[in-house]
Tab-separated table of C-alpha atoms in Angstrom:
chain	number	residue	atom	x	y	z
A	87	UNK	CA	21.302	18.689	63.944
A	88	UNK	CA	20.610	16.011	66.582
A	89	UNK	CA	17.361	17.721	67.787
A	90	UNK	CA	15.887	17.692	64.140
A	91	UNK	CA	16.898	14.090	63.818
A	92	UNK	CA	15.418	13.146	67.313
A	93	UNK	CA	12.292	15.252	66.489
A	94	UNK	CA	11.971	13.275	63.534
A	95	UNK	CA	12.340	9.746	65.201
A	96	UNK	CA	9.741	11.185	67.536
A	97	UNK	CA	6.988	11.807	65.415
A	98	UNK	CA	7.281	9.042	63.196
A	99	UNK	CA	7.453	6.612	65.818
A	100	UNK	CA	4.175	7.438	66.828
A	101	UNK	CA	4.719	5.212	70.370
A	102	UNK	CA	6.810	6.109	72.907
A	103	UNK	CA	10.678	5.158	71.839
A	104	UNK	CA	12.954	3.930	74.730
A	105	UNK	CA	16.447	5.906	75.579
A	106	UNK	CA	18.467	2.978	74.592
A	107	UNK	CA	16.739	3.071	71.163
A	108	UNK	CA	16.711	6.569	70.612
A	109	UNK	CA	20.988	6.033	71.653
A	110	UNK	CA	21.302	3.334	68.787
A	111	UNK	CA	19.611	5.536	66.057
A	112	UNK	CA	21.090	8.677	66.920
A	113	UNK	CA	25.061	7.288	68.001
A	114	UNK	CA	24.936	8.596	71.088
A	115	UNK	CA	24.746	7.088	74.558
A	116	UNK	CA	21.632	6.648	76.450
A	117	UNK	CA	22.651	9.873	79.101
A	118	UNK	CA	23.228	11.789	75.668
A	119	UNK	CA	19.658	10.643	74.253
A	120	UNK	CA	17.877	11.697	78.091
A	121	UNK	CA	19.914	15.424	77.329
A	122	UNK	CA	18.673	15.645	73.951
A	123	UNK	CA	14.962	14.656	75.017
A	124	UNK	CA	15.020	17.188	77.655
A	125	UNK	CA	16.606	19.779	75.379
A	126	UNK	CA	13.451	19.261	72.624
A	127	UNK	CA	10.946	18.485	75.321
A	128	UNK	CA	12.176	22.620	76.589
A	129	UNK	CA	12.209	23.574	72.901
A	130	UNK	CA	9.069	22.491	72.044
A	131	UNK	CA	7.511	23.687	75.189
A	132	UNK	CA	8.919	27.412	74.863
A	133	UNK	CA	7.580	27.583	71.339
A	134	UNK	CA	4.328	28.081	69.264
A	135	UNK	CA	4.078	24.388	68.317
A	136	UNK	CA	1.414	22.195	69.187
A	137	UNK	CA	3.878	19.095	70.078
A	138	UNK	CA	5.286	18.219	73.287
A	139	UNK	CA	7.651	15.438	74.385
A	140	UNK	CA	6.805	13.317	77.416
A	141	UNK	CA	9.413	11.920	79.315
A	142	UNK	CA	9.321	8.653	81.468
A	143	UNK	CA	12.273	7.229	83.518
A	144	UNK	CA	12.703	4.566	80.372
A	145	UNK	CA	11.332	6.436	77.401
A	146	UNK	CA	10.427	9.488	75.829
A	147	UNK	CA	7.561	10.039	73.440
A	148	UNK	CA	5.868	13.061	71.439
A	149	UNK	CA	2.452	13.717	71.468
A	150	UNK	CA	0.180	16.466	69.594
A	151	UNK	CA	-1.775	18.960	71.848
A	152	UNK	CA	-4.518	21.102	71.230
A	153	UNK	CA	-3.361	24.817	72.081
């Protein structure tokens, strides 16, 4: 439930959404939010998609790619 409610921050955001914000949205802390990121960004990767979710130290963000 939390990955199709991060997803969904993701892509709307369209910019790259810091791990405090994506805590505040989601009610979780910011070491939760990191976990979840990861969790998509493995997701994503492992499936048929054309999304991906790029990590920084401070952020996370989804972008499109062309498979």
């Amino acid at each position: 439930l939390l990955l199709g409610a991060l997803e969904a921050v993701l892509f709307s955001a369209g910019d790259p959404v810091p791990f405090e914000k994506l805590a505040e949205i989601l009610s979780v802390n910011e070491q939760d939010a990191l976990l979840l990121s990861q969790e998509l960004k493995s997701d994503l990767a492992a499936s048929t998609r054309a999304f991906e979710v790029y990590l920084t130290a401070e952020a996370t963000e989804a972008l499109q790619m062309n498979r």
